XYZ file of C-alpha atoms in Angstrom:
426
model
C 148.869 210.006 112.665
C 147.178 206.596 113.958
C 150.436 204.482 113.594
C 151.851 206.808 115.908
C 149.272 206.790 118.153
C 150.000 203.124 117.951
C 152.852 203.152 118.544
C 153.397 205.318 121.664
C 150.740 203.259 123.353
C 152.263 200.001 122.596
C 155.877 201.209 123.948
C 153.772 202.400 126.793
C 154.107 205.847 126.730
C 151.394 208.459 127.703
C 150.355 210.613 124.956
C 147.660 213.664 124.625
C 145.714 213.141 121.563
C 145.173 217.000 121.160
C 149.446 217.653 121.463
C 149.001 214.628 118.696
C 147.053 216.483 116.357
C 149.242 219.840 116.414
C 152.108 217.688 115.263
C 152.428 218.162 111.433
C 152.385 214.502 109.642
C 153.524 214.274 106.133
C 152.397 211.256 103.349
C 154.803 208.471 103.609
C 156.681 208.172 100.547
C 156.174 205.017 99.352
C 152.193 204.383 98.153
C 151.100 201.141 96.691
C 149.676 201.126 93.497
C 147.894 198.110 91.969
C 148.715 197.930 88.241
C 146.661 195.914 86.230
C 148.685 194.432 83.241
C 147.938 191.599 80.419
C 150.717 189.763 78.320
C 150.833 191.231 74.781
C 151.453 189.297 71.778
C 155.174 189.226 71.251
C 154.966 190.322 67.578
C 153.094 193.447 66.134
C 150.693 193.527 63.560
C 151.590 197.200 61.468
C 148.125 199.232 60.914
C 147.034 198.830 57.492
C 147.150 202.643 55.860
C 146.374 202.166 52.284
C 144.320 200.529 49.816
C 146.695 198.267 47.673
C 144.255 197.306 45.433
C 140.634 197.469 44.121
C 139.151 194.172 42.942
C 136.875 194.703 40.245
C 134.449 191.490 39.064
C 131.484 191.050 41.094
C 128.588 192.858 39.319
C 126.225 192.836 42.276
C 126.954 194.128 46.216
C 129.782 192.136 47.836
C 128.173 190.547 50.857
C 130.671 188.602 52.872
C 134.379 188.606 52.003
C 136.615 185.905 53.997
C 140.329 185.019 53.918
C 141.312 181.139 53.882
C 142.733 179.881 57.193
C 146.547 180.294 55.799
C 145.958 183.848 54.556
C 146.674 182.950 50.836
C 143.215 183.077 49.386
C 140.418 185.415 49.900
C 136.829 184.144 48.967
C 134.354 186.830 48.468
C 130.780 186.425 47.604
C 127.542 188.928 47.011
C 124.789 189.614 44.882
C 125.701 187.962 41.541
C 125.719 184.803 42.857
C 128.826 183.836 42.214
C 131.967 183.499 44.256
C 135.283 184.754 43.456
C 138.663 183.334 44.531
C 141.639 186.197 44.513
C 145.433 185.757 45.086
C 146.065 188.112 47.927
C 149.749 188.019 46.553
C 149.475 189.308 42.962
C 145.978 190.618 43.832
C 144.583 188.789 40.550
C 141.334 186.760 40.529
C 142.524 182.785 40.224
C 138.811 181.360 39.881
C 134.944 182.175 39.809
C 132.937 179.420 41.569
C 129.112 179.287 39.679
C 126.815 176.892 41.042
C 124.142 179.372 43.579
C 120.990 180.328 41.984
C 120.862 183.348 44.869
C 122.720 185.579 46.594
C 125.708 183.901 48.037
C 125.373 185.187 51.944
C 127.593 182.862 53.893
C 131.467 181.918 53.304
C 133.080 179.712 55.708
C 136.574 177.969 55.099
C 137.435 174.383 56.865
C 140.134 175.134 59.613
C 142.675 173.049 57.362
C 141.829 175.551 54.389
C 140.790 172.323 52.016
C 137.219 173.296 51.804
C 135.391 175.926 51.311
C 131.886 175.884 52.164
C 129.199 178.637 50.464
C 125.755 179.025 51.566
C 122.861 181.162 49.672
C 119.570 182.994 49.975
C 117.641 179.781 48.589
C 118.763 177.461 51.395
C 121.138 175.574 48.996
C 125.013 174.674 50.175
C 127.780 173.887 47.939
C 130.881 172.475 49.525
C 133.963 173.198 47.395
C 137.093 171.189 47.080
C 140.272 172.010 45.690
C 143.329 169.881 44.587
C 145.614 171.429 47.417
C 146.882 174.545 45.763
C 143.532 176.317 45.304
C 143.064 175.358 41.863
C 140.381 173.302 40.033
C 137.498 173.519 42.590
C 135.336 170.813 42.801
C 131.531 171.786 43.940
C 128.915 169.209 45.601
C 125.607 170.396 46.399
C 123.611 169.832 49.435
C 119.744 170.962 49.682
C 119.961 171.686 52.990
C 116.911 173.766 54.225
C 113.793 175.101 53.366
C 115.017 178.890 53.616
C 118.069 180.803 53.506
C 121.132 180.281 55.192
C 122.412 182.777 57.816
C 125.752 180.906 59.351
C 128.254 178.119 58.844
C 130.880 176.331 61.434
C 133.450 174.342 61.384
C 134.400 171.525 63.696
C 137.482 172.554 65.653
C 141.076 171.151 64.343
C 142.151 170.272 67.339
C 139.232 167.761 67.707
C 139.002 166.271 64.690
C 142.384 167.173 62.360
C 140.314 165.421 59.216
C 138.087 168.800 59.413
C 135.149 166.639 57.931
C 132.257 167.669 59.793
C 130.770 171.590 59.712
C 126.959 173.108 60.941
C 124.790 175.187 59.284
C 122.337 177.425 60.812
C 119.384 178.641 58.448
C 116.190 181.227 58.551
C 113.998 178.037 58.835
C 114.756 177.454 62.648
C 116.917 174.184 62.195
C 120.803 173.702 62.428
C 122.168 170.879 60.283
C 125.349 168.777 61.262
C 126.801 167.696 58.192
C 129.766 165.210 56.890
C 131.745 166.497 53.989
C 131.591 162.801 52.835
C 128.425 161.370 53.890
C 126.053 164.590 53.579
C 123.739 165.155 56.602
C 124.179 163.487 59.743
C 121.873 164.976 61.754
C 119.298 167.614 62.151
C 118.689 169.860 65.380
C 115.450 171.987 65.663
C 114.398 173.697 68.991
C 114.407 177.299 67.954
C 111.275 179.023 67.338
C 112.288 181.295 65.011
C 114.998 182.335 62.197
C 118.761 181.146 63.478
C 121.031 183.644 63.180
C 124.346 182.640 64.078
C 125.661 179.329 65.233
C 129.506 178.643 66.662
C 131.056 175.044 67.262
C 132.877 175.346 70.519
C 135.941 173.458 71.210
C 134.407 171.877 73.934
C 132.284 169.455 72.502
C 129.121 171.995 72.062
C 127.574 173.939 69.067
C 126.061 177.375 70.196
C 123.166 178.918 68.278
C 121.396 182.168 68.879
C 118.023 182.992 67.122
C 115.443 185.639 67.063
C 113.655 183.535 69.288
C 115.353 186.135 71.871
C 117.561 182.733 73.135
C 120.792 180.783 72.746
C 120.841 177.223 72.609
C 123.745 175.053 73.795
C 123.972 171.346 71.692
C 125.744 168.215 71.917
C 127.934 167.395 69.009
C 127.765 163.617 69.318
C 123.716 163.814 68.825
C 122.174 166.888 68.404
C 120.313 166.856 71.489
C 119.764 170.122 73.350
C 121.774 170.211 76.419
C 120.847 173.922 77.696
C 119.046 177.214 77.176
C 120.904 180.545 77.853
C 117.653 183.254 78.430
C 118.058 186.693 79.179
C 118.064 188.694 75.928
C 114.389 190.617 75.453
C 114.545 190.974 71.457
C 116.010 188.931 68.660
C 120.122 187.768 69.008
C 121.865 188.825 66.288
C 125.194 187.468 66.925
C 127.570 185.176 69.510
C 131.517 184.850 69.335
C 133.600 182.649 71.283
C 136.877 183.702 72.657
C 138.271 180.677 71.080
C 137.191 181.838 67.454
C 140.467 182.566 65.691
C 142.348 179.544 67.137
C 139.294 177.420 66.006
C 139.061 179.114 62.519
C 142.698 178.800 61.600
C 143.994 175.767 63.422
C 147.245 174.949 63.171
C 147.968 178.125 61.045
C 149.479 181.597 62.699
C 151.661 184.329 61.786
C 154.880 182.307 61.784
C 153.749 180.060 58.876
C 155.536 177.087 60.366
C 154.926 173.464 58.338
C 154.362 170.399 59.801
C 155.228 166.861 58.354
C 152.162 164.688 60.762
C 149.157 165.682 61.110
C 149.288 164.871 64.650
C 151.971 167.570 64.959
C 149.680 170.180 63.427
C 146.599 168.662 65.735
C 149.154 169.108 69.045
C 150.172 172.786 68.154
C 146.345 173.579 67.212
C 145.348 172.380 70.850
C 148.422 174.162 72.309
C 146.967 177.920 70.760
C 143.329 176.645 71.914
C 144.628 176.008 75.189
C 146.691 179.046 75.813
C 143.352 181.306 74.989
C 141.589 179.205 77.810
C 143.984 179.343 80.219
C 144.192 182.858 79.750
C 140.389 183.701 80.470
C 139.732 180.664 82.724
C 137.226 178.864 80.322
C 135.621 179.236 76.846
C 133.901 182.415 77.072
C 130.446 183.007 74.882
C 129.545 186.538 73.942
C 125.927 187.293 72.396
C 124.743 190.829 70.828
C 120.804 191.856 70.039
C 118.702 194.526 68.916
C 117.740 195.095 72.650
C 121.061 196.968 72.383
C 122.399 194.517 74.981
C 125.264 191.981 75.187
C 125.962 189.337 77.092
C 128.595 187.163 78.541
C 128.466 183.605 78.975
C 130.200 180.518 80.080
C 127.750 178.077 78.630
C 129.813 174.596 79.333
C 129.742 175.242 82.930
C 126.378 177.264 83.752
C 123.319 178.975 82.083
C 123.511 182.279 83.870
C 125.404 184.864 82.085
C 128.990 186.094 83.895
C 127.829 189.915 82.508
C 125.100 191.783 81.153
C 126.812 194.238 78.764
C 124.918 197.754 78.329
C 125.949 200.702 76.764
C 125.077 200.850 73.312
C 122.335 203.288 72.024
C 120.892 201.232 69.264
C 120.854 197.463 67.900
C 124.346 195.638 68.598
C 124.757 194.027 64.745
C 128.155 192.625 65.487
C 130.873 191.342 67.920
C 134.012 189.415 68.082
C 136.765 188.732 70.989
C 140.306 189.692 70.518
C 142.881 186.443 69.365
C 143.954 186.473 72.539
C 140.114 186.170 73.960
C 140.851 189.005 76.602
C 138.883 191.561 75.148
C 135.406 191.918 73.307
C 134.846 194.851 70.681
C 131.167 195.415 69.309
C 129.337 197.569 66.824
C 125.977 198.675 66.087
C 123.427 201.149 65.010
C 124.680 203.903 67.231
C 127.538 204.696 64.897
C 129.827 203.325 67.806
C 132.643 200.391 68.493
C 133.113 199.625 71.589
C 135.434 197.760 73.977
C 134.701 195.491 76.690
C 136.893 193.224 79.125
C 136.328 189.528 77.655
C 137.040 187.784 80.994
C 134.243 189.908 83.083
C 132.323 191.748 80.276
C 133.588 195.427 82.113
C 133.080 198.229 79.725
C 136.799 199.427 78.912
C 135.672 202.395 76.233
C 133.891 203.734 73.080
C 135.127 204.539 69.874
C 133.631 207.279 67.984
C 134.194 208.511 64.767
C 131.949 206.827 62.347
C 128.784 208.392 60.937
C 126.618 205.879 60.079
C 125.327 202.397 61.732
C 128.876 200.187 62.006
C 128.167 196.966 60.772
C 131.016 194.956 60.998
C 134.568 194.795 63.516
C 137.770 192.929 62.737
C 140.806 192.275 64.923
C 144.101 192.147 64.335
C 146.242 189.366 65.199
C 148.083 191.097 68.253
C 144.948 192.171 69.459
C 146.293 195.639 69.284
C 144.290 197.157 67.071
C 140.620 196.365 65.128
C 139.265 197.725 62.464
C 135.459 198.464 61.550
C 133.517 199.201 58.416
C 130.591 200.674 58.337
C 127.649 202.431 56.469
C 128.950 205.336 56.042
C 131.863 203.883 53.214
C 134.449 204.079 55.282
C 136.755 201.682 57.097
C 138.287 202.940 60.347
C 141.350 201.222 62.420
C 141.227 201.723 66.072
C 144.068 201.191 68.585
C 143.281 199.473 71.887
C 146.480 201.001 73.555
C 145.454 204.832 72.675
C 141.959 204.049 72.736
C 142.068 206.596 69.632
C 141.395 206.086 66.093
C 144.208 205.426 63.984
C 143.399 205.374 60.401
C 140.406 206.348 58.472
C 140.335 204.944 55.181
C 137.906 206.188 52.582
C 137.462 204.584 48.900
C 134.482 202.730 48.623
C 131.732 204.346 47.012
C 128.592 202.563 49.286
C 128.318 200.941 52.499
C 130.881 198.294 53.780
C 128.964 194.937 54.683
C 132.178 193.067 55.540
C 135.386 193.064 56.842
C 137.998 190.265 57.469
C 141.415 191.021 58.897
C 143.948 188.255 57.145
C 144.942 185.792 59.413
C 148.658 186.362 59.193
C 148.086 190.216 59.757
C 149.657 191.288 56.814
C 146.500 192.925 54.962
C 142.482 193.657 55.517
C 139.821 192.978 52.946
C 136.437 195.241 52.738
C 133.426 194.182 50.673
C 131.076 196.900 50.104
C 127.601 197.576 48.469
C 129.539 199.324 45.468
C 130.527 195.929 44.283
C 134.392 196.708 44.895
C 136.601 194.486 47.505
C 139.405 196.276 48.319
C 142.394 195.034 49.688
C 144.494 197.718 52.554
C 147.745 197.198 53.466
C 150.779 198.759 55.403
């Protein structure tokens, strides 16, 4: 109607408004709709639908399981003080690594897969080197901390392709940076309580979270604290980077390509990292807390959060960015898994189905699905596109403490209190 009136008056015609009101106006045929879209992965990971193997061997609860960056070997650790290595293709044990005198709580592979670092409840780190084919492991003990080790993170492959530095966090409120050959490089203190999680970012910073309610940003060259990120009202349980997957796997991806030179591999790892950074507009850090909230940060630029994410009705226990960095999944004591936009922190959807606290979430390599392991003994698979449950996988007899989706996308491993490790495939 307004357009009709404007057209008539611009042409200099006299119009009576009352007569125009009596005319029937139709909605124009063309309506502009804004479509939100984002590029999808050009390959598809098949959903896991069945348990292909139950791996026996641990005599106590399995607390942690971790695939090697190339996805060939699975390492598991738990309350029996042993680390067991499994060949994922033959589903047989390849090695049992002993050396810890207390529960194994942390397992972390270097991005090139050459070294495995394990941390125990007594504060000891063991670093395991193998012969290049995951055989004849040799250990080196580091009396690292005066209390238990909570997390270990490696220097990204695209920064240092030699993979020789890593950082450990502990309940003794310190972080320590280690060199695989030279031992301790420097210790970082500044937190007032147990350091719960640590990540080594691709921008030259180390990020740590603590039970003193704050996160800290550290310089990787000298260990100086460069920033504090404050906002949480309770313990910070976990932090995740949107570049976690490409930092963890370096040059390995689903294409299984091989490189003749270290420089080529480093360039490829750098290109994978840059792709995520470009897509998300920078390295994002997410933190979750016992205060039922999460924060999204851009820590290399500013110490004010991008967004505060509320919605969980209980403590948020774990969170993980999708491999492409655009989404963030969180799970917690309120039995739900929630999905958020990884760039601005906006809420997307809630996945409900678990009947007890959800301990752990893992993404598929193509960012289309996520798996969650819960206290209710089930592993559930969720689709991002349909926002619905794809598979409900039962089999464990007790709560699932740890889940890991293989970096090549082929299988999921779960470690449980029932002392079993299960491998799930399509």
